[in-house]
């Protein structure tokens, strides 16, 4: 019988991988804590309408990529494809959004999108997500962007590009959308991919984001949002850029930067790296004024971002495993001697003194066990052979200094 395998696009994180994740989470907690953010953990499963409403029916995420099913109570539920909608739902439900006061939350965890798996793109991936809810100020946008930069720098990740754009607001975006639709209509629409032929009417901004080469070529001459911003959005974006300049962040303005989720207004940003193949975005975010209200909350603005943990892991130095204090090898192989039980109890005593270590149950020569201990990078190797056991002792070999001595097991009581 063949062994059961994991689902395509899902991955297992063994200790050498999860160490990177643990480190990212620790650095995020420390960094975001300095900005007054607190951790919010929301469910993985939400009502489908939360994402359909929040992210937008005509996005790829909602239209093609959600893991949606009917539960046993006949409700349509969805595994979260992103964190923002759930965080806002939780904050609204808890009455935590007071107008005039900013709420700051971060969250980590798995997200689910039925995308075509490739390097850096999974169907279950992990995000570190932060939201600052309640402030319309450009300073809030910049604080969040600086917090993201602070986090990435603290992780030791360099050579990243920050791209910024403004997507306008409810006032000026409709005119830009019409200009885009007119532009695409004037072209030979047959040249666009099937999705974009639909999108050019339903959601023309999405065409700007299409990865199909033919669409990319046509998009090159499309009108840019910066020429269509209303005075309010223009001033707002200028204020954001002025603050980012003063803070010394290196960035570029990309007037074609659109995001895959429909809730963005005004400032949007992405952080990319050329070092991780074709999936270059390691983080993305922006302002989503209007979303809280759309989800049934007060008229509160917000801004936030999410980083892809798998993509960050590719750019980070892999953390080493913590060094173990001991490895306890039982070389007394006499049947029923009781050495194994004595070893287990000795290890238990060592751990109760705060030491970390592994008890060896494997058979094999002394040499191969010491080799294993060497690979484990332990400080001390404890050896319980027949001679030691009969004498109520254990040999302790210092793996760094090389010297060894015998100690009474009773001395560890
Ligand atoms: P997003 O751009 O869809 O934004 O995702 C953020 C990051 O998650 C991406 O930059 C990427 O690193 C990672 N990511 C997305 N999809 C995948 C995938 N299939 N496999 C691996 N990594 C992936 C959001 O999700 C927004 N909720 C961010 C936000 C928060 N905006 C405001 N607040």
XYZ file of C-alpha atoms and ligand atoms in Angstrom:
446
model
C 0.000 0.000 0.000
C 1.440 3.373 -0.913
C 1.821 5.940 1.861
C -0.649 8.816 2.030
C 0.854 12.028 0.724
C 0.218 15.654 1.552
C -2.146 17.748 -0.568
C -0.612 19.599 -3.528
C 0.418 23.124 -2.585
C 0.518 22.307 1.135
C 3.784 21.811 2.977
C 5.190 20.309 6.136
C 7.476 22.440 8.236
C 10.106 20.278 9.871
C 12.201 21.745 12.719
C 14.824 23.210 10.364
C 12.024 25.120 8.554
C 9.899 26.032 11.530
C 12.940 27.549 13.272
C 12.834 30.317 10.629
C 9.118 30.797 11.299
C 9.634 30.922 15.070
C 12.366 33.510 14.604
C 10.140 35.645 12.323
C 7.345 35.504 14.865
C 9.677 36.470 17.717
C 11.128 39.393 15.735
C 7.612 40.484 14.691
C 6.361 40.367 18.289
C 9.326 42.419 19.491
C 9.170 44.939 16.628
C 5.401 45.389 16.507
C 5.314 45.604 20.298
C 7.519 48.695 20.048
C 4.780 50.276 17.916
C 2.025 49.453 20.403
C 0.516 46.571 18.400
C -1.059 43.619 20.205
C -1.598 40.081 18.952
C -5.057 39.091 17.742
C -5.765 35.493 16.769
C -8.834 35.009 14.633
C -10.408 31.771 13.345
C -9.144 30.087 10.186
C -12.726 29.561 9.078
C -15.137 32.449 8.477
C -18.478 32.941 6.770
C -17.916 33.130 3.008
C -19.759 36.456 2.742
C -17.050 38.140 4.848
C -14.464 37.614 2.098
C -16.898 38.006 -0.824
C -17.903 41.427 0.527
C -14.560 42.500 1.919
C -12.121 41.385 -0.780
C -14.475 41.872 -3.740
C -16.452 39.421 -5.884
C -14.425 40.198 -8.991
C -10.986 39.485 -7.563
C -9.116 36.285 -8.430
C -8.977 35.493 -4.721
C -12.771 35.431 -4.322
C -13.644 34.300 -7.846
C -11.207 31.414 -8.232
C -9.051 30.758 -5.245
C -11.101 30.308 -2.099
C -11.483 27.037 -0.243
C -15.240 27.302 0.244
C -17.551 24.559 1.399
C -20.896 24.029 3.057
C -20.589 22.918 6.663
C -22.835 20.400 8.364
C -25.235 23.203 9.318
C -25.639 24.133 5.625
C -23.682 27.392 5.987
C -21.186 28.471 3.364
C -17.811 28.833 5.075
C -14.338 29.646 3.737
C -10.799 29.006 4.908
C -9.356 32.496 5.201
C -7.422 33.589 2.097
C -6.016 36.612 3.957
C -6.224 38.107 7.431
C -7.513 41.678 7.074
C -11.220 40.872 6.682
C -11.184 38.552 9.720
C -9.265 41.034 11.875
C -11.770 43.780 11.053
C -14.706 41.435 11.620
C -13.312 40.559 15.057
C -12.606 44.185 15.981
C -16.087 45.312 14.877
C -17.759 42.399 16.667
C -15.904 43.152 19.891
C -16.835 46.845 19.636
C -13.115 47.615 19.525
C -13.233 50.295 16.856
C -13.932 53.644 18.421
C -13.822 56.533 16.026
C -10.879 58.751 16.816
C -8.808 56.070 18.547
C -6.505 53.764 16.630
C -6.606 50.032 17.291
C -3.406 48.162 16.447
C -3.394 44.438 15.866
C -1.019 41.909 14.400
C -1.677 38.306 13.595
C 0.269 35.313 12.240
C -0.883 32.118 10.672
C -1.883 30.033 7.694
C -3.912 31.413 4.775
C -5.435 29.378 1.956
C -5.637 30.221 -1.733
C -6.207 27.743 -4.521
C -3.462 29.113 -6.753
C -1.193 27.235 -9.131
C 1.633 26.057 -6.870
C 5.188 26.999 -7.768
C 8.332 28.134 -5.975
C 7.218 30.700 -3.388
C 3.522 30.143 -4.135
C 1.546 27.673 -2.077
C -2.071 26.855 -1.456
C -1.527 26.965 2.289
C 0.958 29.712 3.074
C 1.630 31.807 6.154
C 1.400 35.524 6.714
C 2.491 38.007 9.311
C -0.191 40.658 9.178
C -0.604 44.051 10.870
C -3.523 46.487 10.900
C -3.770 50.021 12.247
C -7.478 50.798 12.366
C -9.034 54.202 13.023
C -6.658 56.827 11.652
C -7.004 58.593 8.273
C -3.684 60.400 8.699
C -0.831 60.000 6.194
C 1.325 59.614 9.317
C -0.482 56.329 10.046
C 0.374 55.014 6.548
C 3.991 55.953 7.070
C 4.159 54.513 10.584
C 2.953 51.171 9.233
C 5.428 51.267 6.315
C 8.278 52.108 8.699
C 7.222 49.310 11.028
C 7.387 46.900 8.079
C 10.835 48.159 7.143
C 11.954 47.932 10.775
C 10.744 44.323 10.925
C 12.465 43.300 7.675
C 15.710 44.978 8.715
C 15.604 43.293 12.135
C 15.292 39.951 10.335
C 18.520 40.768 8.508
C 16.884 40.919 5.084
C 18.467 43.488 2.793
C 18.155 44.351 -0.897
C 14.426 44.828 -0.889
C 12.563 47.347 -3.030
C 9.673 49.356 -1.623
C 7.142 50.479 -4.217
C 4.389 52.950 -3.392
C 1.310 54.142 -5.215
C -2.008 55.825 -4.548
C -5.112 54.107 -5.888
C -7.341 57.139 -5.359
C -10.653 57.109 -3.544
C -14.368 56.655 -4.203
C -14.396 60.163 -5.687
C -11.666 59.829 -8.291
C -11.351 56.101 -8.958
C -14.558 55.806 -11.057
C -13.211 58.305 -13.621
C -9.925 56.417 -13.765
C -11.768 53.131 -14.235
C -13.724 54.637 -17.137
C -10.496 55.953 -18.680
C -8.993 52.479 -18.439
C -12.060 50.791 -19.930
C -12.074 53.292 -22.814
C -8.364 52.649 -23.380
C -8.862 48.877 -23.530
C -11.986 49.222 -25.680
C -10.047 51.312 -28.203
C -7.492 48.520 -28.476
C -7.987 45.234 -30.190
C -9.651 43.550 -27.193
C -9.073 40.139 -28.776
C -5.454 40.513 -27.797
C -6.339 40.479 -24.099
C -6.652 37.180 -22.276
C -10.136 35.825 -21.668
C -10.177 36.998 -18.033
C -9.107 40.505 -19.003
C -11.736 40.781 -21.727
C -14.251 40.409 -18.900
C -12.251 42.436 -16.373
C -11.901 45.458 -18.682
C -15.598 46.062 -18.018
C -16.115 44.691 -14.515
C -12.851 45.693 -12.855
C -10.371 47.255 -15.291
C -7.726 47.849 -12.589
C -7.277 44.085 -12.442
C -6.070 44.116 -16.053
C -3.074 46.159 -14.903
C -2.130 43.271 -12.621
C -2.486 40.494 -15.211
C 0.594 38.313 -15.615
C -0.240 37.149 -19.169
C 2.510 38.578 -21.449
C 0.072 39.805 -24.143
C -1.926 41.743 -21.515
C 1.257 43.092 -19.945
C 2.289 44.487 -23.332
C -1.066 46.226 -23.820
C -1.037 47.622 -20.302
C 2.241 49.435 -20.971
C 0.451 52.364 -22.638
C -2.579 52.472 -20.317
C -3.501 55.665 -18.443
C -1.958 55.915 -14.971
C -3.872 56.665 -11.796
C -1.515 59.495 -10.834
C -2.989 61.559 -13.695
C -6.519 60.984 -12.357
C -6.218 61.571 -8.615
C -8.596 64.137 -7.105
C -6.944 67.066 -5.274
C -7.578 65.370 -1.895
C -5.855 62.145 -2.933
C -3.034 64.008 -4.649
C -2.321 66.037 -1.499
C -2.660 62.956 0.648
C -0.149 60.984 -1.419
C 2.229 63.964 -1.490
C 2.020 64.105 2.314
C 2.764 60.373 2.568
C 5.779 60.663 0.269
C 7.085 63.734 2.089
C 6.977 61.849 5.394
C 8.577 58.744 3.920
C 11.326 60.978 2.499
C 11.887 62.599 5.876
C 12.104 59.185 7.515
C 14.851 58.275 5.017
C 13.152 55.246 3.448
C 14.363 54.335 -0.029
C 11.414 53.621 -2.336
C 10.074 54.191 -5.804
C 6.630 55.324 -6.909
C 5.061 52.751 -9.215
C 1.931 54.272 -10.774
C 0.957 50.835 -12.124
C 1.005 49.120 -8.755
C -2.441 47.664 -8.149
C -3.183 45.048 -5.554
C -5.048 41.776 -5.897
C -7.718 42.736 -3.355
C -10.422 45.328 -4.026
C -10.548 47.070 -0.648
C -7.618 49.417 -1.146
C -7.963 53.179 -1.344
C -5.237 55.785 -1.544
C -1.814 54.537 -0.367
C -0.766 51.046 -1.445
C 2.675 49.471 -1.285
C 4.596 46.336 -2.061
C 8.000 45.073 -1.044
C 9.784 42.892 -3.569
C 13.012 40.941 -3.783
C 14.764 39.821 -6.942
C 16.252 36.866 -5.072
C 13.241 34.544 -4.834
C 12.290 33.651 -8.395
C 9.165 34.856 -10.141
C 7.066 35.350 -6.990
C 8.875 38.490 -5.963
C 6.455 40.156 -3.535
C 7.437 39.468 0.045
C 4.953 41.926 1.517
C 2.081 44.104 0.424
C -0.458 46.389 1.945
C -2.153 49.725 1.970
C -5.060 51.813 3.139
C -8.599 50.434 3.116
C -10.855 53.327 4.162
C -14.486 52.259 3.781
C -13.885 48.563 4.449
C -14.840 48.678 8.135
C -18.145 50.266 7.195
C -18.673 47.817 4.333
C -18.352 45.012 6.895
C -20.992 46.604 9.115
C -18.774 48.636 11.455
C -18.421 52.364 12.078
C -16.969 54.697 9.440
C -13.374 54.024 10.482
C -10.388 54.088 8.112
C -7.466 51.685 8.327
C -4.106 50.728 6.918
C -2.020 47.565 7.149
C 0.182 45.001 5.461
C 0.998 41.327 5.288
C 4.296 39.524 4.685
C 4.538 36.055 3.178
C 6.476 33.941 5.678
C 7.595 31.272 3.185
C 9.033 33.993 0.946
C 10.785 35.709 3.857
C 12.192 32.334 4.939
C 13.885 32.042 1.521
C 15.670 35.339 2.146
C 16.651 34.805 5.773
C 19.664 33.058 7.127
C 18.473 29.757 8.540
C 18.720 29.864 12.330
C 20.839 27.094 13.899
C 19.191 24.598 16.212
C 19.705 25.448 19.886
C 22.652 23.486 21.311
C 21.600 20.618 23.563
C 23.337 20.256 26.914
C 23.520 16.473 26.888
C 23.129 13.286 24.916
C 22.670 10.199 27.049
C 23.833 6.983 25.385
C 22.972 3.646 26.964
C 25.613 1.118 25.940
C 24.614 -1.501 28.512
C 22.854 -3.911 26.197
C 22.343 -6.720 28.724
C 18.763 -7.810 28.632
C 16.762 -6.632 31.655
C 19.688 -4.835 33.279
C 17.532 -1.807 34.051
C 20.071 0.576 32.467
C 17.508 2.086 30.133
C 15.157 2.944 32.996
C 18.085 4.407 34.968
C 19.028 6.507 31.927
C 15.493 7.789 31.500
C 15.345 8.827 35.171
C 18.789 10.441 34.999
C 17.740 12.440 31.910
C 14.593 13.471 33.740
C 16.684 14.769 36.660
C 19.007 16.675 34.327
C 16.036 18.314 32.629
C 14.502 19.256 35.966
C 17.752 21.172 36.578
C 17.053 23.129 33.422
C 19.353 21.196 31.088
C 18.223 20.122 27.638
C 19.059 16.795 26.103
C 18.200 13.644 24.331
C 18.124 10.096 25.622
C 19.411 7.565 23.112
C 17.344 4.487 22.486
C 19.138 3.406 19.356
C 21.221 0.292 19.044
C 24.650 0.530 17.428
C 28.289 0.825 18.272
C 29.621 3.332 20.769
C 31.467 5.013 17.905
C 28.347 5.543 15.840
C 26.511 6.949 18.827
C 29.257 9.418 19.614
C 29.213 10.403 15.965
C 25.479 11.021 16.323
C 26.128 13.055 19.491
C 28.735 15.053 17.562
C 26.196 15.778 14.836
C 23.683 16.891 17.448
C 26.217 19.454 18.615
C 25.756 18.615 22.310
C 27.879 19.984 25.116
C 28.212 16.730 27.041
C 27.734 13.082 26.263
C 26.615 10.837 29.153
C 27.438 7.157 28.705
C 25.751 4.450 30.675
C 27.543 1.171 29.956
C 27.344 -2.125 31.832
C 30.382 -1.237 33.956
C 29.066 2.199 34.873
C 25.587 0.856 35.604
C 26.876 -1.871 37.942
C 28.904 0.747 39.796
C 25.917 3.149 40.002
C 27.826 5.617 37.867
C 27.746 7.395 34.528
C 30.627 8.551 32.299
C 30.423 12.204 31.330
C 32.402 13.244 28.262
C 32.845 16.951 27.595
C 32.413 17.212 23.832
C 34.114 20.598 23.610
C 37.149 19.953 25.883
C 37.391 16.213 25.099
C 38.030 15.155 28.756
C 35.811 12.677 30.565
C 35.044 11.655 34.129
C 32.806 9.270 36.001
C 30.126 10.513 38.369
C 27.783 8.747 40.786
C 24.223 8.730 39.458
C 23.028 9.362 43.001
C 24.857 12.705 42.927
C 22.153 13.991 40.572
C 19.334 13.382 43.080
P -1.426 40.055 -0.439
O -0.587 40.918 -1.294
O -2.505 39.275 -1.094
O -2.047 41.001 0.678
O -0.514 39.050 0.372
C 0.563 39.518 1.144
C 1.778 38.624 0.956
O 1.437 37.262 1.211
C 2.340 38.608 -0.460
O 3.187 39.712 -0.673
C 3.116 37.299 -0.458
O 4.388 37.469 0.154
C 2.274 36.417 0.435
N 1.452 35.499 -0.384
C 0.271 35.771 -0.986
N -0.178 34.686 -1.642
C 0.738 33.702 -1.459
C 0.848 32.323 -1.877
N -0.100 31.738 -2.597
N 1.945 31.627 -1.481
C 2.915 32.201 -0.727
N 2.843 33.487 -0.299
C 1.784 34.226 -0.653
C -2.917 40.605 1.647
O -3.147 39.445 1.901
C -3.496 41.737 2.441
N -4.456 41.187 3.410
C -2.417 42.552 3.115
C -2.946 43.687 3.923
C -3.094 43.728 5.258
N -3.408 44.821 3.444
C -3.827 45.590 4.439
N -3.659 44.921 5.553
